mmCIF file of C-alpha atoms in Angstrom:
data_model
loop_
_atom_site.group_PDB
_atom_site.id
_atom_site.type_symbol
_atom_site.label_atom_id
_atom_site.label_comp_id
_atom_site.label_asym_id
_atom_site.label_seq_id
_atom_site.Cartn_x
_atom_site.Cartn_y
_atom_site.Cartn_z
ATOM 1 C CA UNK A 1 0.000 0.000 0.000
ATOM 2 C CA UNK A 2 0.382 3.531 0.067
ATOM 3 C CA UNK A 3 3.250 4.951 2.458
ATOM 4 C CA UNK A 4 3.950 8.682 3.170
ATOM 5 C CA UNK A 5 6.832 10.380 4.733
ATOM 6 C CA UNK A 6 6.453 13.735 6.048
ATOM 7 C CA UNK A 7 9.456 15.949 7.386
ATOM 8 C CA UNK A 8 9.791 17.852 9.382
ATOM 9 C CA UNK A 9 8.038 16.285 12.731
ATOM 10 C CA UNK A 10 7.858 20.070 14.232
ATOM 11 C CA UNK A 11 8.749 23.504 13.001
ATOM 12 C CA UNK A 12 8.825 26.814 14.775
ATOM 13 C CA UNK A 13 9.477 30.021 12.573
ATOM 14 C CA UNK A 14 8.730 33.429 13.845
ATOM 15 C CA UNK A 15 6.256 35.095 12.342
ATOM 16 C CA UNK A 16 6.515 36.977 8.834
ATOM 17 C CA UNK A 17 8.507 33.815 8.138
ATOM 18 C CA UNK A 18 8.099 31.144 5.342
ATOM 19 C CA UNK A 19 7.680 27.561 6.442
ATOM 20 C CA UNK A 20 7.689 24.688 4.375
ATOM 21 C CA UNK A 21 6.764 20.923 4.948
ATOM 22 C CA UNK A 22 7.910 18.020 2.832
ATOM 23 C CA UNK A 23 6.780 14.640 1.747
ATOM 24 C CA UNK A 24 7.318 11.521 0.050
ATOM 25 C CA UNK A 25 5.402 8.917 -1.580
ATOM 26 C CA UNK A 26 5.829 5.482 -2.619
ATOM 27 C CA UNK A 27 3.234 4.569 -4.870
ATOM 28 C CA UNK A 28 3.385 5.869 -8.474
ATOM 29 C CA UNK A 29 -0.211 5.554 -8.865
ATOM 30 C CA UNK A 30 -1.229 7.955 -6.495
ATOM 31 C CA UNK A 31 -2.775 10.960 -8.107
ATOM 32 C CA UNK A 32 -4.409 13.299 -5.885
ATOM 33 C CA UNK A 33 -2.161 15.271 -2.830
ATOM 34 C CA UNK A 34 -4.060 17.011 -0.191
ATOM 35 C CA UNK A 35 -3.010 18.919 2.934
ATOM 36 C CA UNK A 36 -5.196 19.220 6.261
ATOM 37 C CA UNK A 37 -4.532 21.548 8.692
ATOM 38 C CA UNK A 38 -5.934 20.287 12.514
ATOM 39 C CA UNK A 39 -5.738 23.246 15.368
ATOM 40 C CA UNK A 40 -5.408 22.164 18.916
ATOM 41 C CA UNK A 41 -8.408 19.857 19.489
ATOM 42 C CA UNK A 42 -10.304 20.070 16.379
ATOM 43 C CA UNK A 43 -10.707 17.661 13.446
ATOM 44 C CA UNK A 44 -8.633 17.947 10.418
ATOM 45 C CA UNK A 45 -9.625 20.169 8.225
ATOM 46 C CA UNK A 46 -8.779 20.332 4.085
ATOM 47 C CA UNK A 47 -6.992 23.133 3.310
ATOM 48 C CA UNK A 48 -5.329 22.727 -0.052
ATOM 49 C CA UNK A 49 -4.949 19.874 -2.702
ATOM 50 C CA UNK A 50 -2.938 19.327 -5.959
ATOM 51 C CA UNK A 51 -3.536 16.582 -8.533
ATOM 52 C CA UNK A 52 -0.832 14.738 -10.292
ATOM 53 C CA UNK A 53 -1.430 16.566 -13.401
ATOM 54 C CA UNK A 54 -0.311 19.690 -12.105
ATOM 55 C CA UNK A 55 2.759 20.633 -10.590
ATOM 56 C CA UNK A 56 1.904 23.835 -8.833
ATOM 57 C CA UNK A 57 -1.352 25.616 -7.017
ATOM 58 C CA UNK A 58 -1.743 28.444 -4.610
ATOM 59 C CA UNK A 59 -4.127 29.730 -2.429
ATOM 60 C CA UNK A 60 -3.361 33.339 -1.175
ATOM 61 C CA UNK A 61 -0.398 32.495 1.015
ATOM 62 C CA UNK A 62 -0.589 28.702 1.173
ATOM 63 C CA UNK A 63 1.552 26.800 -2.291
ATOM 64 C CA UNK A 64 1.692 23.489 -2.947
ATOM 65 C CA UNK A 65 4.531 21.601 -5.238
ATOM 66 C CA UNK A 66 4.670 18.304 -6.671
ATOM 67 C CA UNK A 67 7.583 16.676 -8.375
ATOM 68 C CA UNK A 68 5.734 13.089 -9.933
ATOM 69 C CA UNK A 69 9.040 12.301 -10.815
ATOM 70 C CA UNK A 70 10.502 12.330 -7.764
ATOM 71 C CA UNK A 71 7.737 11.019 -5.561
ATOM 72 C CA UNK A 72 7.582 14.370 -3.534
ATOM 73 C CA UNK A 73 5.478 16.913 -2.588
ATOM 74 C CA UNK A 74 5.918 20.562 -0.465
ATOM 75 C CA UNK A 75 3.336 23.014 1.503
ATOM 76 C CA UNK A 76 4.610 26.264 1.246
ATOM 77 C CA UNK A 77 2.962 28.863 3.612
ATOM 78 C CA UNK A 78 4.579 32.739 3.364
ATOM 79 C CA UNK A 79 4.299 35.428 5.928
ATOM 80 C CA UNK A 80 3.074 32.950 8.666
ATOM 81 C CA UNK A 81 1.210 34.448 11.569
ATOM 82 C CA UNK A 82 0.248 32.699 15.363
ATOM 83 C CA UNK A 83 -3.292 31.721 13.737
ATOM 84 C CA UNK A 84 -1.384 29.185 11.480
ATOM 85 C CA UNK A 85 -0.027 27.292 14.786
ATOM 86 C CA UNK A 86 -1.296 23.572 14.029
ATOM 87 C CA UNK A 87 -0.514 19.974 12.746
ATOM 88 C CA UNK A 88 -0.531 20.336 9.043
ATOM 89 C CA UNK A 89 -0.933 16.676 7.542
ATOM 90 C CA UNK A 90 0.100 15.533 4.203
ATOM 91 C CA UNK A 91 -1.664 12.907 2.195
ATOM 92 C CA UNK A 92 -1.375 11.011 -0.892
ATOM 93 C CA UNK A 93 -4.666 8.933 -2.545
ATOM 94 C CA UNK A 94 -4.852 6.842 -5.929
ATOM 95 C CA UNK A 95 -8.378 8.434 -6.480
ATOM 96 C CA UNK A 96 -11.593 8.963 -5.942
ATOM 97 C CA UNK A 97 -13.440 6.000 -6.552
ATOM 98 C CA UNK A 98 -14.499 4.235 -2.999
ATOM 99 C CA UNK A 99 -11.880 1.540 -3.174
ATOM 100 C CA UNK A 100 -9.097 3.902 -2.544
ATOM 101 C CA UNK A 101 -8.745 6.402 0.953
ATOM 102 C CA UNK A 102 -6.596 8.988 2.074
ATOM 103 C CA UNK A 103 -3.356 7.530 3.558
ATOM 104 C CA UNK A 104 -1.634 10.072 5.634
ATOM 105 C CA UNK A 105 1.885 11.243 6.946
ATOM 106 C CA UNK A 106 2.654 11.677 10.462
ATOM 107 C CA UNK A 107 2.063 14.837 10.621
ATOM 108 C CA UNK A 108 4.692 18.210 11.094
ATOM 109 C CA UNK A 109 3.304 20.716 14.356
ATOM 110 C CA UNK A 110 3.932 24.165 13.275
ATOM 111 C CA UNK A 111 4.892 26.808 15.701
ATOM 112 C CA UNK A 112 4.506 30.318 14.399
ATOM 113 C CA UNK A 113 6.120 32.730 17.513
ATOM 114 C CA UNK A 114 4.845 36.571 17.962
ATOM 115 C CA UNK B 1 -26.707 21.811 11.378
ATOM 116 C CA UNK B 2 -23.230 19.861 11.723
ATOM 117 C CA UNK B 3 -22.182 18.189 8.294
ATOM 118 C CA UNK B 4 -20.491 15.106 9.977
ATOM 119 C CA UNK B 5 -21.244 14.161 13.479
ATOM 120 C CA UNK B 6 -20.147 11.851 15.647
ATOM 121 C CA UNK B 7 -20.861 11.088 19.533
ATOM 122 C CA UNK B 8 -20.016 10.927 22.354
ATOM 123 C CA UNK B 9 -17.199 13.452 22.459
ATOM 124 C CA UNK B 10 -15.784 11.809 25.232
ATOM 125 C CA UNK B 11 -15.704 8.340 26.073
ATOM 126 C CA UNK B 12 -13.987 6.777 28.989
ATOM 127 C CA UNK B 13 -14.438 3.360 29.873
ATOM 128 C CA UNK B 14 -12.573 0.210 32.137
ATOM 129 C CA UNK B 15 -10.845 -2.336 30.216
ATOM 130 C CA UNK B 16 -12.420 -5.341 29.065
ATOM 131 C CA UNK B 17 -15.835 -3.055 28.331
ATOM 132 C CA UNK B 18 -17.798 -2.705 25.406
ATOM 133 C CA UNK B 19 -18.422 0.505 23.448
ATOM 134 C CA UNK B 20 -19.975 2.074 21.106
ATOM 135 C CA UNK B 21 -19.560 5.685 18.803
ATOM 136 C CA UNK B 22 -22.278 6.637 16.086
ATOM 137 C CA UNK B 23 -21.340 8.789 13.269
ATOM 138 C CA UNK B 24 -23.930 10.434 11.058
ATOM 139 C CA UNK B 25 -23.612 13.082 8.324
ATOM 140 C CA UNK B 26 -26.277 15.086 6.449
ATOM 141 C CA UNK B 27 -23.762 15.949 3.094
ATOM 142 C CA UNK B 28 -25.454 13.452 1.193
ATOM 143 C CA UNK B 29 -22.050 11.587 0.477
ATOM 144 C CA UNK B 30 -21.809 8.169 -0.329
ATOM 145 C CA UNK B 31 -19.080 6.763 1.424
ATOM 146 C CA UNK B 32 -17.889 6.867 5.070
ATOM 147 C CA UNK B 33 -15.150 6.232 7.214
ATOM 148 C CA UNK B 34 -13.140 5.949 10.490
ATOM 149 C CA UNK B 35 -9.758 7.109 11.298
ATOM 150 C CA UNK B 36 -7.851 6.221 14.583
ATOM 151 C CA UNK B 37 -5.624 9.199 15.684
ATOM 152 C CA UNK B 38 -3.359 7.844 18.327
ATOM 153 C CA UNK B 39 -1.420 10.202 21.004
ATOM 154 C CA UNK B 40 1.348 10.818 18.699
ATOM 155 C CA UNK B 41 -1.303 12.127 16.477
ATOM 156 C CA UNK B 42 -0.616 9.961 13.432
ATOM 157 C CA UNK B 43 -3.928 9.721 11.090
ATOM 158 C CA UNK B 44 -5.111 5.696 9.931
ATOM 159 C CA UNK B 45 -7.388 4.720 8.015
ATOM 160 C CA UNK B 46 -9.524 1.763 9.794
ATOM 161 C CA UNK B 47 -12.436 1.328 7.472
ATOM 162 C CA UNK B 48 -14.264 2.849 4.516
ATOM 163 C CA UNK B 49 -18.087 1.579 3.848
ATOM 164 C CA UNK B 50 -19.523 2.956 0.177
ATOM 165 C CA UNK B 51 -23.074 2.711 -0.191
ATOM 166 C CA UNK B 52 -23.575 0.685 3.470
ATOM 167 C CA UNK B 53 -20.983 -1.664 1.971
ATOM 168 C CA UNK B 54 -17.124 -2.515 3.032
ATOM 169 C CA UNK B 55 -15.096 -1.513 0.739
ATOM 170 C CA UNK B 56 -11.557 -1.209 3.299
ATOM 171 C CA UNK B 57 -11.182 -3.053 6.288
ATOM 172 C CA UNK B 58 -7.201 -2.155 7.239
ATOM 173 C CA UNK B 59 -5.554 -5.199 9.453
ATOM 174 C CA UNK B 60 -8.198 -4.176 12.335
ATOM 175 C CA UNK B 61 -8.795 -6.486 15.071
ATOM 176 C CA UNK B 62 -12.430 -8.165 14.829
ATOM 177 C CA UNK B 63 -12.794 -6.540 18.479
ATOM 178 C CA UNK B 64 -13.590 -3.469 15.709
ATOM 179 C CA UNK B 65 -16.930 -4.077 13.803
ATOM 180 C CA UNK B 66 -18.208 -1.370 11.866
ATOM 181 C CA UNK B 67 -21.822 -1.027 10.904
ATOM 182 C CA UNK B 68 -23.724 0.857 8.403
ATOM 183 C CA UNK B 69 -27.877 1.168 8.367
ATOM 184 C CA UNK B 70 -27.646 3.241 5.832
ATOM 185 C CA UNK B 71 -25.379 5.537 3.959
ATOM 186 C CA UNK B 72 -25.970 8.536 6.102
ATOM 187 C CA UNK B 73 -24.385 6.385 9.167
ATOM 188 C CA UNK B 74 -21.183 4.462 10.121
ATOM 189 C CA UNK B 75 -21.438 3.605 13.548
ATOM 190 C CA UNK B 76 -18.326 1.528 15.553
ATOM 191 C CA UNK B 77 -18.407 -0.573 18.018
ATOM 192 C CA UNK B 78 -15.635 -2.069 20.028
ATOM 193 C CA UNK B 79 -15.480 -4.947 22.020
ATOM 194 C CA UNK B 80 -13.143 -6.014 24.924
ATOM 195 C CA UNK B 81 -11.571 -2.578 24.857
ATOM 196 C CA UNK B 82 -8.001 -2.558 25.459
ATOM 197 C CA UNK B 83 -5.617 -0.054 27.034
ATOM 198 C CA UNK B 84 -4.302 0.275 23.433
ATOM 199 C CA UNK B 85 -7.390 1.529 21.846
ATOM 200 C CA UNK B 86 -7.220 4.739 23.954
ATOM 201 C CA UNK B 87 -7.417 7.584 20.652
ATOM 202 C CA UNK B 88 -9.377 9.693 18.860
ATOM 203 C CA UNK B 89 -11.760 8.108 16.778
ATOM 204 C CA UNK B 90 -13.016 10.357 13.556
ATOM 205 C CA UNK B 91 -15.259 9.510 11.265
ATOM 206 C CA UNK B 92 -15.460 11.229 7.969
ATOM 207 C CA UNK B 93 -17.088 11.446 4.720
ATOM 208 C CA UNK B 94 -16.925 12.232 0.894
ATOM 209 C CA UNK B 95 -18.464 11.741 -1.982
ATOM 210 C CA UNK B 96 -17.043 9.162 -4.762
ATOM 211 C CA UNK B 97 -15.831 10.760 -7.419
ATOM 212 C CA UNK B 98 -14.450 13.528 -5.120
ATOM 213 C CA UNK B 99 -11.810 12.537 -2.395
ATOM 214 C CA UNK B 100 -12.181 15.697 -0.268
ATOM 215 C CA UNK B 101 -12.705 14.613 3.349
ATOM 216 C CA UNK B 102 -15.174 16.045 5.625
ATOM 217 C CA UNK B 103 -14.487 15.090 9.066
ATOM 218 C CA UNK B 104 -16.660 14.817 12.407
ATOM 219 C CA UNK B 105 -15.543 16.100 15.658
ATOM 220 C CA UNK B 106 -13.685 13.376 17.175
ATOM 221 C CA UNK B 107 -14.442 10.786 19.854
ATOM 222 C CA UNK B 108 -12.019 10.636 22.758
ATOM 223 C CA UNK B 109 -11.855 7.124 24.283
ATOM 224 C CA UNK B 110 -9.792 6.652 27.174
ATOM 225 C CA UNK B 111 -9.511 3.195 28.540
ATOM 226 C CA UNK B 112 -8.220 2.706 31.902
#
């Protein structure tokens, strides 16, 4: 099955900073990449997604890369502020169809400091 | 009006008990599942039902059985609870065709 990596396991930045997560995947099939962000006892909650046939999307200050080639994908958040404090979770799915669910990294717990 | 939710929020039990969690979401979506979050808050799939069917069952132990009335509903219950089972328990949703997730709440079982 599916198996993602996700670096790094926590990240403080100050804020105006840039942070960026990584990940891996091992299955070549997989075609859809999402990214959930999950505050401090909340549920996860979608907050961008890139499909294999595209290797870049942004959303205001939130980017996401994918290199198929490579088997790796990056969240890219600019001028971070104390709101984006959270666990941001990659994931990596072979498609929509029911057979096939999300299969998640571990997780990275971003610090954004005053 | 909650899209996907899930009770109790809370759930602590003895060892050796058996419990249950109901999930129920009003999206319309046609597929459901359950994810176990455990305390170092790593996110696994445990089952996926489509259409009140089983369509992922991932190396659970049959202590888990899952069961769907209908599509609306994925309810869970666990028997014999363990100390190990102590997690979150989320149930989400989607629609096939789309693999956006819509997740409930979160069930926090503590087993002593």
């Amino acid at each position: 099955g599916e198996n993602v990596e996700q670096h790094p396991s926590t990240l403080s930045v100050q804020e105006g900073d840039s942070a960026v997560i990584k990940c891996t995947y091992s299955d070549s099939a997989s075609n859809y990449f999402p990214w959930y962000k999950q505050e401090l006892g909340k549920r996860p909650q979608l907050i961008i997604d890139i499909r294999s046939n595209v290797g870049e999307k942004k959303d205001q200050r939130i980017a996401v890369t994918l290199n198929k080639t490579a088997k790796h994908f990056s969240l890219h958040i600019t001028e971070t502020q104390p709101e984006d404090s959270a666990v941001y979770f990659c994931a990596a799915s072979q498609g929509s169809n029911s057979g096939y669910a999300l299969n998640f990294g571990k997780g990275t717990s971003l610090l954004v400091t005053p | 009006d909650t899209a996907v939710s899930q009770t109790p929020k809370y759930l602590v039990t003895q060892m050796g008990n058996d419990k249950s969690i109901k999930c129920e979401q009003n999206l319309g979506h046609d597929t459901m599942y359950w994810y176990k979050q455990d305390s170092k808050k790593f996110l696994k799939i445990m089952f996926s039902y489509n259409n009140k069917e089983l369509i992922i069952n991932e190396t659970v132990p049959n202590r888990f059985s899952p069961k769907s009335p209908d599509k609306a509903h994925l309810n869970l219950h666990i028997n014999s609870l363990e100390l190990g089972d102590s997690a979150v328990y989320f149930c989400a949703s989607s629609q096939q065709g789309n693999e956006k997730l819509f997740f409930g709440s979160g069930t926090q079982l503590s087993v002593l």
